[in-house]
Coordinates of N, CA and C in Angstrom, one line a residue:
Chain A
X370 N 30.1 -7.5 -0.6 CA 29.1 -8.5 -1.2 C 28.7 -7.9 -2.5
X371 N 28.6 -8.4 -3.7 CA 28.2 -7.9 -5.0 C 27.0 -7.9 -4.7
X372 N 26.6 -7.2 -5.6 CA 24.9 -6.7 -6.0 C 24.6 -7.7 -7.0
X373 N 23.5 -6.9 -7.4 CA 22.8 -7.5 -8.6 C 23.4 -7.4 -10.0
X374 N 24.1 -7.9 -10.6 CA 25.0 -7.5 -11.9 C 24.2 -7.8 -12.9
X375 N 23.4 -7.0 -14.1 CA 22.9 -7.1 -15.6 C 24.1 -6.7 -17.0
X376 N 24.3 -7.5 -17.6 CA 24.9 -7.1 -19.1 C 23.8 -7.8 -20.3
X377 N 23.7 -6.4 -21.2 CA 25.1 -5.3 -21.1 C 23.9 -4.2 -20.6
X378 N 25.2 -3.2 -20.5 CA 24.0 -2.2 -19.8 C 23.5 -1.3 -20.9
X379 N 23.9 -1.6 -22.3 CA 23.3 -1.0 -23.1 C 23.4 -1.8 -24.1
X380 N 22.1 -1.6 -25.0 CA 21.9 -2.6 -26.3 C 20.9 -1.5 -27.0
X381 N 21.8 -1.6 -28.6 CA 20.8 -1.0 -29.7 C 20.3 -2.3 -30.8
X382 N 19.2 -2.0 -31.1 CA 19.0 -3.0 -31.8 C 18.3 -3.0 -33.0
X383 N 17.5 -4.0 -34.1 CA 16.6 -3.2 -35.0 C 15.3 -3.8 -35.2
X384 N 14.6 -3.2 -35.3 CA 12.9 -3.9 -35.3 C 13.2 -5.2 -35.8
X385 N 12.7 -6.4 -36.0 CA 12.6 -8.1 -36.2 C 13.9 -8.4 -35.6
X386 N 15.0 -7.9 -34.6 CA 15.8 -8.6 -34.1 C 15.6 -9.3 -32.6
X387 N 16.4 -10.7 -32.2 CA 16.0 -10.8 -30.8 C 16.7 -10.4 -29.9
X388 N 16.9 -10.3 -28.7 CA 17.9 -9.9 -28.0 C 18.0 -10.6 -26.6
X389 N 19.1 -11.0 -26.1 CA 18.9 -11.8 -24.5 C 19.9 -10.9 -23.9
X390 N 19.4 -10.9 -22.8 CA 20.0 -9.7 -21.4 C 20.5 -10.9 -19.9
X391 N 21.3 -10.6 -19.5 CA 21.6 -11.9 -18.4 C 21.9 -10.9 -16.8
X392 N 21.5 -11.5 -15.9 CA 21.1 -11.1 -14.4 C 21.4 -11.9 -13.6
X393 N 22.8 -11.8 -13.0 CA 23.5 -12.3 -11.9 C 22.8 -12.0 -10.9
X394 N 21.8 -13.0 -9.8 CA 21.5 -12.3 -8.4 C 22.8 -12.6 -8.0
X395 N 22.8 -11.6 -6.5 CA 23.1 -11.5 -5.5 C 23.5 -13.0 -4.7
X396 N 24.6 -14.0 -4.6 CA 25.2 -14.5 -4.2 C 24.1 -15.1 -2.7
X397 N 23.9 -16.3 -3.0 CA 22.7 -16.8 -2.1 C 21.1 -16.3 -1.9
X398 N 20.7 -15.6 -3.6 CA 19.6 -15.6 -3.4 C 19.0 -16.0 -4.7
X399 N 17.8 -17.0 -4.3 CA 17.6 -17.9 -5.2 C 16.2 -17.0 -6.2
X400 N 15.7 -15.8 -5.9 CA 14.9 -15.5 -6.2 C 15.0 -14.4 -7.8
X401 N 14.7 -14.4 -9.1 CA 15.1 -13.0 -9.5 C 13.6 -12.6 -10.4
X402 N 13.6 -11.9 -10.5 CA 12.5 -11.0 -10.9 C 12.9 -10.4 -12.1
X403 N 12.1 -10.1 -13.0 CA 12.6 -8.9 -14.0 C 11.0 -7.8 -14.3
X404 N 11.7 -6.9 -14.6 CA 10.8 -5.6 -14.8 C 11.1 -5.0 -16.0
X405 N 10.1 -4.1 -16.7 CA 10.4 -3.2 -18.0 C 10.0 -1.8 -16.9
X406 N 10.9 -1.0 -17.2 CA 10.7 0.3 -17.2 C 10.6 1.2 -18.0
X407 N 9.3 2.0 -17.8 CA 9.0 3.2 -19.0 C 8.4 4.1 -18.5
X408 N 9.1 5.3 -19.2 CA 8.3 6.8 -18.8 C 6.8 6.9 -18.2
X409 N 5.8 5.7 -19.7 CA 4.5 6.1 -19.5 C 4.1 5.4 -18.3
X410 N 4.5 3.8 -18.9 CA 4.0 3.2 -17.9 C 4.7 2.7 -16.2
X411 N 5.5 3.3 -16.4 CA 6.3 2.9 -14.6 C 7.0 1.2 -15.0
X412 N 6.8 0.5 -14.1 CA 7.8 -0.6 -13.3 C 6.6 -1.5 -13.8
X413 N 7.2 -1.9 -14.7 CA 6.1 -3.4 -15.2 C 6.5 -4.9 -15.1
X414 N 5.9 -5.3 -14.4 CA 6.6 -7.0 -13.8 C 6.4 -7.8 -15.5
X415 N 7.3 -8.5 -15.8 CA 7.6 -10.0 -16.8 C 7.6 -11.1 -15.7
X416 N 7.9 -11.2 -15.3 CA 8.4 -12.7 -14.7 C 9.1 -12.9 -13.5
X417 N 9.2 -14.0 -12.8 CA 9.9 -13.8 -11.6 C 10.3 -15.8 -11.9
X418 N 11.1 -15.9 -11.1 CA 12.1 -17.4 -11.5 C 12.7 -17.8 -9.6
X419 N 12.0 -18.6 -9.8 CA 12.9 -19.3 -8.2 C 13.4 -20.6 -8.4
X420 N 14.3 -20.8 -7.7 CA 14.7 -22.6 -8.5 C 14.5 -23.0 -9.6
X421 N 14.6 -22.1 -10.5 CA 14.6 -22.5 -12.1 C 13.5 -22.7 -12.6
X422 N 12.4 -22.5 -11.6 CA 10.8 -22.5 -12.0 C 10.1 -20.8 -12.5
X423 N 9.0 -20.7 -13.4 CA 8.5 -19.7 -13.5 C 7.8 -19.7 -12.7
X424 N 7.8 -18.5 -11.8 CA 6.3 -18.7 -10.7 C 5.0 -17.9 -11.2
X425 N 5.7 -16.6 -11.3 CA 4.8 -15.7 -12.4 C 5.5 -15.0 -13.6
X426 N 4.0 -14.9 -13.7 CA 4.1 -14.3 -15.3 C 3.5 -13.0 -15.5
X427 N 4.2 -11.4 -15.5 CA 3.4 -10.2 -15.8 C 2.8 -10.8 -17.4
X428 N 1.9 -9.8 -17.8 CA 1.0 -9.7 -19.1 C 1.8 -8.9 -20.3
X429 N 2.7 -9.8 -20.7 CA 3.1 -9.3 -21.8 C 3.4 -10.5 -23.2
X430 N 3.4 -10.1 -24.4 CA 3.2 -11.4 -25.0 C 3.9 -12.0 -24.8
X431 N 4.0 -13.0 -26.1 CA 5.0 -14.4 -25.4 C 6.0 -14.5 -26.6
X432 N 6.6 -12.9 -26.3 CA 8.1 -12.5 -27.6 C 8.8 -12.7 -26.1
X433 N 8.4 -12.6 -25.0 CA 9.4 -12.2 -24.0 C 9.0 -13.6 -23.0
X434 N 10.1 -14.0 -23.1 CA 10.4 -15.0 -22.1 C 11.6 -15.1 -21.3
X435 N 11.5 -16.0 -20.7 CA 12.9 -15.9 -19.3 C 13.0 -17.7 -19.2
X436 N 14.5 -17.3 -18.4 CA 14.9 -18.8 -17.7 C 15.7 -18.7 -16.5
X437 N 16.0 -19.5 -16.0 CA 17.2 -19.7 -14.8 C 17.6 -21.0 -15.0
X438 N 18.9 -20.5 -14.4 CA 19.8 -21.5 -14.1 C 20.4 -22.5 -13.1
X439 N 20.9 -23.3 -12.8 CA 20.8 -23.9 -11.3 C 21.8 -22.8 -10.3
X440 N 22.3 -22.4 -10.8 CA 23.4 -21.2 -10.5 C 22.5 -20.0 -10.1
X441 N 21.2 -19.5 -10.1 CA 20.0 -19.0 -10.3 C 20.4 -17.7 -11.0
X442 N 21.5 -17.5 -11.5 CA 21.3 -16.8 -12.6 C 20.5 -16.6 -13.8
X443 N 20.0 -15.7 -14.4 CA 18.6 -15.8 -14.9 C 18.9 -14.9 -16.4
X444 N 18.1 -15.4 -17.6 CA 18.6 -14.5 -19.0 C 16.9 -14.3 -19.5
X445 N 16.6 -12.9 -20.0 CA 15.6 -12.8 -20.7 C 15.7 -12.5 -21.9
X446 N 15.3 -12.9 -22.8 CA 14.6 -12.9 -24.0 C 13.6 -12.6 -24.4
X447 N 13.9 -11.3 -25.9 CA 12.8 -10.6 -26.7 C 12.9 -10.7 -27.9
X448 N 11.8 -11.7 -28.3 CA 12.1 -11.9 -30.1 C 11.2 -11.1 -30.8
X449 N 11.7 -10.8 -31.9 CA 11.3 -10.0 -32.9 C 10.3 -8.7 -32.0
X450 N 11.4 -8.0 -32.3 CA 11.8 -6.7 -31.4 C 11.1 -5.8 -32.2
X451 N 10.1 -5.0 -31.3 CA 9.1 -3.8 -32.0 C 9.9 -2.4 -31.1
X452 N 9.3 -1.5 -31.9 CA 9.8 0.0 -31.6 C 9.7 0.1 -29.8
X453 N 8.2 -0.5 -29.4 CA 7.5 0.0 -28.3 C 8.5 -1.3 -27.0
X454 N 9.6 -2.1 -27.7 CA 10.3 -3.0 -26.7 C 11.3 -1.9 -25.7
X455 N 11.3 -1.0 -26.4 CA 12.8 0.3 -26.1 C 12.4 0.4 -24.7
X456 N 13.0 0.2 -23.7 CA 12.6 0.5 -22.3 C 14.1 0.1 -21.2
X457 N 14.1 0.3 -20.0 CA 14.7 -0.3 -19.1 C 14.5 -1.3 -18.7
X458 N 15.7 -2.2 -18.9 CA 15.2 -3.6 -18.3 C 15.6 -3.8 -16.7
X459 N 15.2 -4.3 -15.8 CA 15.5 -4.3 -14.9 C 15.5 -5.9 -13.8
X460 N 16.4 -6.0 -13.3 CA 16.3 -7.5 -13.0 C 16.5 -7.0 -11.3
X461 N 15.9 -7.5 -10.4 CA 15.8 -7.8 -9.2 C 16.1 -9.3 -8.7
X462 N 16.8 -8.9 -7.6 CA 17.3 -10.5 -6.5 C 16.6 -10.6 -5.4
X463 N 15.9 -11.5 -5.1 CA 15.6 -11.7 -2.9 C 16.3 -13.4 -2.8
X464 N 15.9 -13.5 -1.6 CA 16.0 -14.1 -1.2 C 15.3 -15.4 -0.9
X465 N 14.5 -14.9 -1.2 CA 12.5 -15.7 -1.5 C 11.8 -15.6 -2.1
X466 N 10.7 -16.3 -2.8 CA 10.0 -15.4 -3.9 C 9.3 -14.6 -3.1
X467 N 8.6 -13.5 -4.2 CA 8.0 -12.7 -3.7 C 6.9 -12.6 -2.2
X468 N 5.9 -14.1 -2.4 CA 5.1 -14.5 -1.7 C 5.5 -14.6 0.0
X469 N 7.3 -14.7 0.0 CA 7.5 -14.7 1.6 C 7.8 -13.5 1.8
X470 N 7.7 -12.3 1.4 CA 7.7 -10.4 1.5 C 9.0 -10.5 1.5
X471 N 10.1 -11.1 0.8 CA 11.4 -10.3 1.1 C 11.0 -8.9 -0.2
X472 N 12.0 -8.0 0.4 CA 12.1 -6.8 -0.6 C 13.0 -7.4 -1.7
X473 N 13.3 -6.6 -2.7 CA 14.2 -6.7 -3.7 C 15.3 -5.9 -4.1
X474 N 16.4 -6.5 -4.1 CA 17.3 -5.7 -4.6 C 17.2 -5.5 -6.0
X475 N 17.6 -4.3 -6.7 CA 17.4 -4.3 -8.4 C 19.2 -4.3 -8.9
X476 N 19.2 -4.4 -10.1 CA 20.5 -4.3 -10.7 C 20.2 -3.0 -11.1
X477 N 21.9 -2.5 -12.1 CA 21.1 -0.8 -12.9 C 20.6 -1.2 -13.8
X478 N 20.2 -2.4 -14.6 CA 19.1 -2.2 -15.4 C 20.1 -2.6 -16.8
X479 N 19.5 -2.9 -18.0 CA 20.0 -2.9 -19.1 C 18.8 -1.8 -19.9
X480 N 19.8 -0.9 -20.8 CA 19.0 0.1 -21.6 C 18.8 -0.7 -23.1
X481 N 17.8 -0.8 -23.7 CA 17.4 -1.5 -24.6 C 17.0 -1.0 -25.6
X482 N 17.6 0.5 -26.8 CA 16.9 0.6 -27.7 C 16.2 0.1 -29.0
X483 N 15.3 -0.1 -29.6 CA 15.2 -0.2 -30.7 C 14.9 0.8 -31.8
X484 N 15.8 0.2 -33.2 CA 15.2 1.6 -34.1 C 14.7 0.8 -35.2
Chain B
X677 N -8.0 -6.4 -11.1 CA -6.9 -5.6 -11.4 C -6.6 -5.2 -10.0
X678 N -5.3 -5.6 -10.0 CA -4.6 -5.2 -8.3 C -3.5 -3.8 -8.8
X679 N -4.0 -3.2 -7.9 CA -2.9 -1.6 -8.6 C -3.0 -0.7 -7.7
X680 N -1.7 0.1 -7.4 CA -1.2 0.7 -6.9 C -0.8 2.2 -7.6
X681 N -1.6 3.2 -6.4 CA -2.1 4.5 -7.3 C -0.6 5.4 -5.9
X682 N -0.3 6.2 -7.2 CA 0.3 7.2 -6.1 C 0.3 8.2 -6.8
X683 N 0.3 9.6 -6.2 CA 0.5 10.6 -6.7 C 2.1 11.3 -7.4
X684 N 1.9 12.0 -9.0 CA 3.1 11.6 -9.4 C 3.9 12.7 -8.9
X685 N 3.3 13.8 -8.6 CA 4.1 15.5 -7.9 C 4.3 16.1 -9.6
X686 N 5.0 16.9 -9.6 CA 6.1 16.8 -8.3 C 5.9 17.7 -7.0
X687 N 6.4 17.3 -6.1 CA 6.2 17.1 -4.6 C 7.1 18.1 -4.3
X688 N 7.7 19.2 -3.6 CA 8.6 20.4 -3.5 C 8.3 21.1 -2.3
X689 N 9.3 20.3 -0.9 CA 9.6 20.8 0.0 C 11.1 21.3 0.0
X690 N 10.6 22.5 1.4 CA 12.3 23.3 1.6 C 13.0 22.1 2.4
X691 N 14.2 22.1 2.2 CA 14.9 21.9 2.7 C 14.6 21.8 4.2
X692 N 14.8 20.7 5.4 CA 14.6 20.7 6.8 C 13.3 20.6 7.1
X693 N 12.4 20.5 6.1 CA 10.5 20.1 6.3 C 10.6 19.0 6.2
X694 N 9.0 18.3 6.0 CA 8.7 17.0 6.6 C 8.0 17.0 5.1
X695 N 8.6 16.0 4.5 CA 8.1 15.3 3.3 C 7.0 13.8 3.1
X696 N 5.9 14.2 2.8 CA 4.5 13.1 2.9 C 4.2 12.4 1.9
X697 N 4.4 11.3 1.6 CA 4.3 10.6 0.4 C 3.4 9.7 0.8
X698 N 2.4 9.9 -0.4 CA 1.2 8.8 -0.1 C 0.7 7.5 -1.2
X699 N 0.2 6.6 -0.5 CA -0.2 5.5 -1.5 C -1.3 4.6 -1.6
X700 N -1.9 3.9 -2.7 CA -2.9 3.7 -2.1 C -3.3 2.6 -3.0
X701 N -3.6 1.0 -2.2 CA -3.8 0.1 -3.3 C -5.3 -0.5 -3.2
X702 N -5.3 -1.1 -3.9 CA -6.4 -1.8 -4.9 C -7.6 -2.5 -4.2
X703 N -6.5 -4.0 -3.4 CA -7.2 -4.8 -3.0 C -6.7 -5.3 -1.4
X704 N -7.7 -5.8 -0.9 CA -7.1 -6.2 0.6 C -6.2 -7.2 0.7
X705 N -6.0 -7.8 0.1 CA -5.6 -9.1 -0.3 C -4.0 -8.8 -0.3
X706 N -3.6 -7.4 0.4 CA -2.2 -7.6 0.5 C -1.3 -8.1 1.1
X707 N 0.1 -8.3 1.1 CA 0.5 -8.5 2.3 C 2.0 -7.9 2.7
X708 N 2.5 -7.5 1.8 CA 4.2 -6.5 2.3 C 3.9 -5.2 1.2
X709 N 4.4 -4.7 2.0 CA 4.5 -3.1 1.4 C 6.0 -2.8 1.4
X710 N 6.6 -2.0 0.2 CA 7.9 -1.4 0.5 C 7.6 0.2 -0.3
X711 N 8.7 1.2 0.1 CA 9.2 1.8 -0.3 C 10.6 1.8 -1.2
X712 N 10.6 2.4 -2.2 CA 11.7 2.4 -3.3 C 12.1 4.0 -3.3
X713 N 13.4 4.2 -3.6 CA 13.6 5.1 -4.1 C 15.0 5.0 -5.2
X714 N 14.4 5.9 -6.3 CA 14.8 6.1 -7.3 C 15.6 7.5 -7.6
X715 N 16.8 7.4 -8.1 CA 17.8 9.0 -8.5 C 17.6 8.6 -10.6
X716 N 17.2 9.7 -10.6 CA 17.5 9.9 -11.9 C 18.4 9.0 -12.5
X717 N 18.1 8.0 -13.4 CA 19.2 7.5 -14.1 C 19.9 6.1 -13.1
X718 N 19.2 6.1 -12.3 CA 19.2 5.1 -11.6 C 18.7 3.6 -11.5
X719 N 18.8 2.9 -10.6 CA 17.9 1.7 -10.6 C 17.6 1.8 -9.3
X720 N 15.7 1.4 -8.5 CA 15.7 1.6 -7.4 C 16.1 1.2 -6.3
X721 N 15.9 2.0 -5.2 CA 16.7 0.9 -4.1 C 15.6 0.7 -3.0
X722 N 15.8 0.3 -1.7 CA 14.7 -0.2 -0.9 C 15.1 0.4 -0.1
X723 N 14.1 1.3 0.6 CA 14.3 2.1 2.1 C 13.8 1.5 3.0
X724 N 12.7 1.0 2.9 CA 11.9 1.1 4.0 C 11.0 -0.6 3.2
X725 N 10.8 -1.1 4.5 CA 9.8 -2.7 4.5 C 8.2 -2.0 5.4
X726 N 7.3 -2.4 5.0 CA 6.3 -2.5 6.5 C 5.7 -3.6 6.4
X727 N 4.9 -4.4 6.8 CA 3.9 -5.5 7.0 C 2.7 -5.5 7.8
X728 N 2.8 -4.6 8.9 CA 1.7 -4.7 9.9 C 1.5 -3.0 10.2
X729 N -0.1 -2.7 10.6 CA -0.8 -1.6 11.2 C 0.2 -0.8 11.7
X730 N 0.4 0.5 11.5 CA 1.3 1.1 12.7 C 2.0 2.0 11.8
X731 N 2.9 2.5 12.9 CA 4.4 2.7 12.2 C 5.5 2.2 12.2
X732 N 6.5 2.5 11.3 CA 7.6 2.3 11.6 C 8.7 2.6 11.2
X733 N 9.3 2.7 12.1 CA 10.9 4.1 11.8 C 12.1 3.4 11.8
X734 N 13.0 4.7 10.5 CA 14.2 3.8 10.4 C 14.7 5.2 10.0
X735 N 15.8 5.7 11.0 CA 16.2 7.1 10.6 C 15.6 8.4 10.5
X736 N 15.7 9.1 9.3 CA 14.6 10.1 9.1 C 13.6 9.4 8.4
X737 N 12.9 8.5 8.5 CA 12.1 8.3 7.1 C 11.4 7.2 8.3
X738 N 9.7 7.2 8.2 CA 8.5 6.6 8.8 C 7.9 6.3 7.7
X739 N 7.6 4.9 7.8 CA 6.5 4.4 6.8 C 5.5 4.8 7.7
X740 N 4.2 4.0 7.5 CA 3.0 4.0 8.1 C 2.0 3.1 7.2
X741 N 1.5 2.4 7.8 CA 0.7 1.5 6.8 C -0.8 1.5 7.8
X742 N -2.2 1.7 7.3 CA -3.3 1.5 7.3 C -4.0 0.4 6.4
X743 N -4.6 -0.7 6.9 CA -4.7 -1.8 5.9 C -6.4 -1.1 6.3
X744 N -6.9 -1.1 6.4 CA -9.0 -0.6 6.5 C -8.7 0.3 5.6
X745 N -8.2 1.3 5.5 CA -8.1 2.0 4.6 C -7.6 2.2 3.8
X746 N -6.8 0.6 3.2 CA -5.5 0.8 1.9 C -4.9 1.9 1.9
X747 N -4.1 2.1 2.4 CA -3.5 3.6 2.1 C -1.7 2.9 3.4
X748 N -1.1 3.3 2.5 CA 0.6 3.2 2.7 C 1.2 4.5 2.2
X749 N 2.5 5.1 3.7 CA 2.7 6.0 3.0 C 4.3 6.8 3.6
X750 N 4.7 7.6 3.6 CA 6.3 7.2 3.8 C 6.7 9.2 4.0
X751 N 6.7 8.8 5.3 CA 7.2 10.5 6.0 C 9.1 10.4 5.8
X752 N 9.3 11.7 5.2 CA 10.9 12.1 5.4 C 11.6 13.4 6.5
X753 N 11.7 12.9 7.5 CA 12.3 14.3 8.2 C 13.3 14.7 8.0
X754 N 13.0 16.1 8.6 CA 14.7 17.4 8.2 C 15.2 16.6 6.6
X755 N 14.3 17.2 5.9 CA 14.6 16.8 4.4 C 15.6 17.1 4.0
X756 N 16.4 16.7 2.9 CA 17.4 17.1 2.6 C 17.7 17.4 0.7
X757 N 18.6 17.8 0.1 CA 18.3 18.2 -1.2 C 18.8 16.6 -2.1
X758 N 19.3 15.9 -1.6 CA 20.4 14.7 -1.5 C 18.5 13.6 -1.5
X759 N 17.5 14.0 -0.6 CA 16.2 13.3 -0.7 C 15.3 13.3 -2.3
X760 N 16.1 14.7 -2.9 CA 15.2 14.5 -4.3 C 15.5 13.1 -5.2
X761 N 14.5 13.0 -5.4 CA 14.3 11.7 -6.1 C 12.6 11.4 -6.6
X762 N 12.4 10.1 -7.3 CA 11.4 9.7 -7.2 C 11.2 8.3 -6.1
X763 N 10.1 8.5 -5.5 CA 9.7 7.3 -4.4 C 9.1 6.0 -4.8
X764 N 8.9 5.1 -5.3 CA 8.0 4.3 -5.5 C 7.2 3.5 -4.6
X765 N 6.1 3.4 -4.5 CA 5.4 2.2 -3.6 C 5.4 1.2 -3.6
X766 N 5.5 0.0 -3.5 CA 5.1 -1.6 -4.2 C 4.2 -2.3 -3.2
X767 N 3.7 -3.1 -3.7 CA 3.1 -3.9 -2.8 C 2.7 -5.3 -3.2
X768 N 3.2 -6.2 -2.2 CA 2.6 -7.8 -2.7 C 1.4 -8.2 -2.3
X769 N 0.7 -9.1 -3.1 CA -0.3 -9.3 -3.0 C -0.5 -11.0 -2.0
X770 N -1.6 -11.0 -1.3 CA -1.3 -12.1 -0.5 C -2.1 -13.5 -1.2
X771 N -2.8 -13.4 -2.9 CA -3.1 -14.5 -3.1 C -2.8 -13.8 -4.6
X772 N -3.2 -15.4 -5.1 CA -2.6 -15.0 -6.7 C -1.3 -15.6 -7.1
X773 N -1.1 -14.5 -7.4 CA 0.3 -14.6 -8.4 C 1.5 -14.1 -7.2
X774 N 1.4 -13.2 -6.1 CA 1.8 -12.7 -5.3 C 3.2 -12.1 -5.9
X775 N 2.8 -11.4 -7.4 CA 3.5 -10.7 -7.4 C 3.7 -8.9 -7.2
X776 N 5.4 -8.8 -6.7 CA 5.7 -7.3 -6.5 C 4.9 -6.1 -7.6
X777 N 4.3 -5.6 -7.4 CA 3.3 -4.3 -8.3 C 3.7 -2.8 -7.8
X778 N 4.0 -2.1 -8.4 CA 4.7 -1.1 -8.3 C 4.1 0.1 -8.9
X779 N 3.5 1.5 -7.8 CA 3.1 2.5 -8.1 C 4.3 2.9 -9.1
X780 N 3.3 4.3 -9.9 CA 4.0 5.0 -11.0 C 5.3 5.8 -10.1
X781 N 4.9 6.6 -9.3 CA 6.2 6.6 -8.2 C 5.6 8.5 -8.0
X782 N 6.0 9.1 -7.2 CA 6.5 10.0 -7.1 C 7.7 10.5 -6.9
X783 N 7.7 12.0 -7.4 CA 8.8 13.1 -7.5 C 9.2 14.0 -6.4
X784 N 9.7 14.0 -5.4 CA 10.2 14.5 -4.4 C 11.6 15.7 -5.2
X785 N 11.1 17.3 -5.1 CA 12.0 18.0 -5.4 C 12.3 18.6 -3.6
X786 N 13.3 18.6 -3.0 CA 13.4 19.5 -1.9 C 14.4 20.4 -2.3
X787 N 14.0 21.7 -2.0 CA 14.6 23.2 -2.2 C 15.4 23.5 -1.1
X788 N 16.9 23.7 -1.2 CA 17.8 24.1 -0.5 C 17.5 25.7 0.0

């Protein structure tokens, strides 16, 4: 059974550019999640998508948005790209949204520099 | 502010001891707890689920969850060097946004 697949797994980029990252769940699960990872701050929620709906929203501006697909494949978007965007992106699959406690499976992440 | 506090270590048991990882959240208002673990350079993975008072075993590794006392927390026996990693906590929240929130994690070094 495949996992969670993210491309690309690495992106450079340059301050005012935007960039979209794409997150294949896991084959029958309608749920995906995405996360920023960083040193300082740990595992920071953006967004989560079930049936093509945003359910939630972490606190980050609104350079970073998301979508899904009826496929529930899911692409995030960051426009006009600052230094402090450079992090791991990380996308998660369940099976439910969060609110029914499934765990999450994660992808390896897309690495995202900016210079 | 719903948040999830763990201690970051690093944490440095021998090899074949019993590794204690603890966690501790915010608000009562939870409702699933997991364990994560993370390898260097990795993305995490899911060890362990809990939901309810108690324990609960899966191999060498016991969650434990206390909801009176917020505190979730994740035993490793006969450690191994293969267990270094970092742990993460997460926890959903049962109103709200019910979204996954995720301690900073701990560092689990075990010494061969």
């Amino acid at each position: 059974k495949a996992g969670v697949t993210q491309t690309p797994r690495y992106l450079i980029k340059t301050r005012g550019q935007q960039v979209t990252l794409s997150c294949s769940p896991i084959s029958g699960h309608r749920s995906v999640s995405w996360y920023q990872q960083t040193p300082g701050q740990g595992l920071q929620f953006l967004f989560e998508y079930f049936s093509e709906t945003q359910r939630n929203k972490g606190n980050f501006p609104g350079r970073f948005s998301g979508r899904q697909f009826s496929n529930s494949r899911s692409e995030m978007n960051v426009s006009t790209l600052e230094l402090g965007d450079s992090a791991l992106y990380l996308c998660a699959s369940s099976p439910a949204p969060s609110k029914e406690g499934y765990g999450y499976t994660f992808g390896s992440g897309t690495r995202l520099t900016v210079v | 502010q719903k948040e999830v506090e763990q201690n970051s270590g690093p944490l440095s048991v021998p090899e074949g001891a019993i590794a204690s990882l603890n966690c501790t959240y915010s608000d009562r208002v939870s409702q699933s707890f997991f364990w994560y673990r993370q390898y260097s350079g990795k993305s995490p993975e899911l060890i362990m689920s809990i939901y309810s008072n108690g324990d609960k075993e899966d191999g060498r590794f016991t969650a434990q969850l206390n909801k009176a006392s917020q505190y979730v927390s994740l035993l490793i026996r006969d450690s191994q060097p293969s267990d270094s990693a970092t742990y993460l906590c997460a926890v959903t929240w049962r109103a709200g946004s019910y979204q996954l929130t995720f301690g900073k994690g701990t560092k689990l070094s075990v010494i061969p």
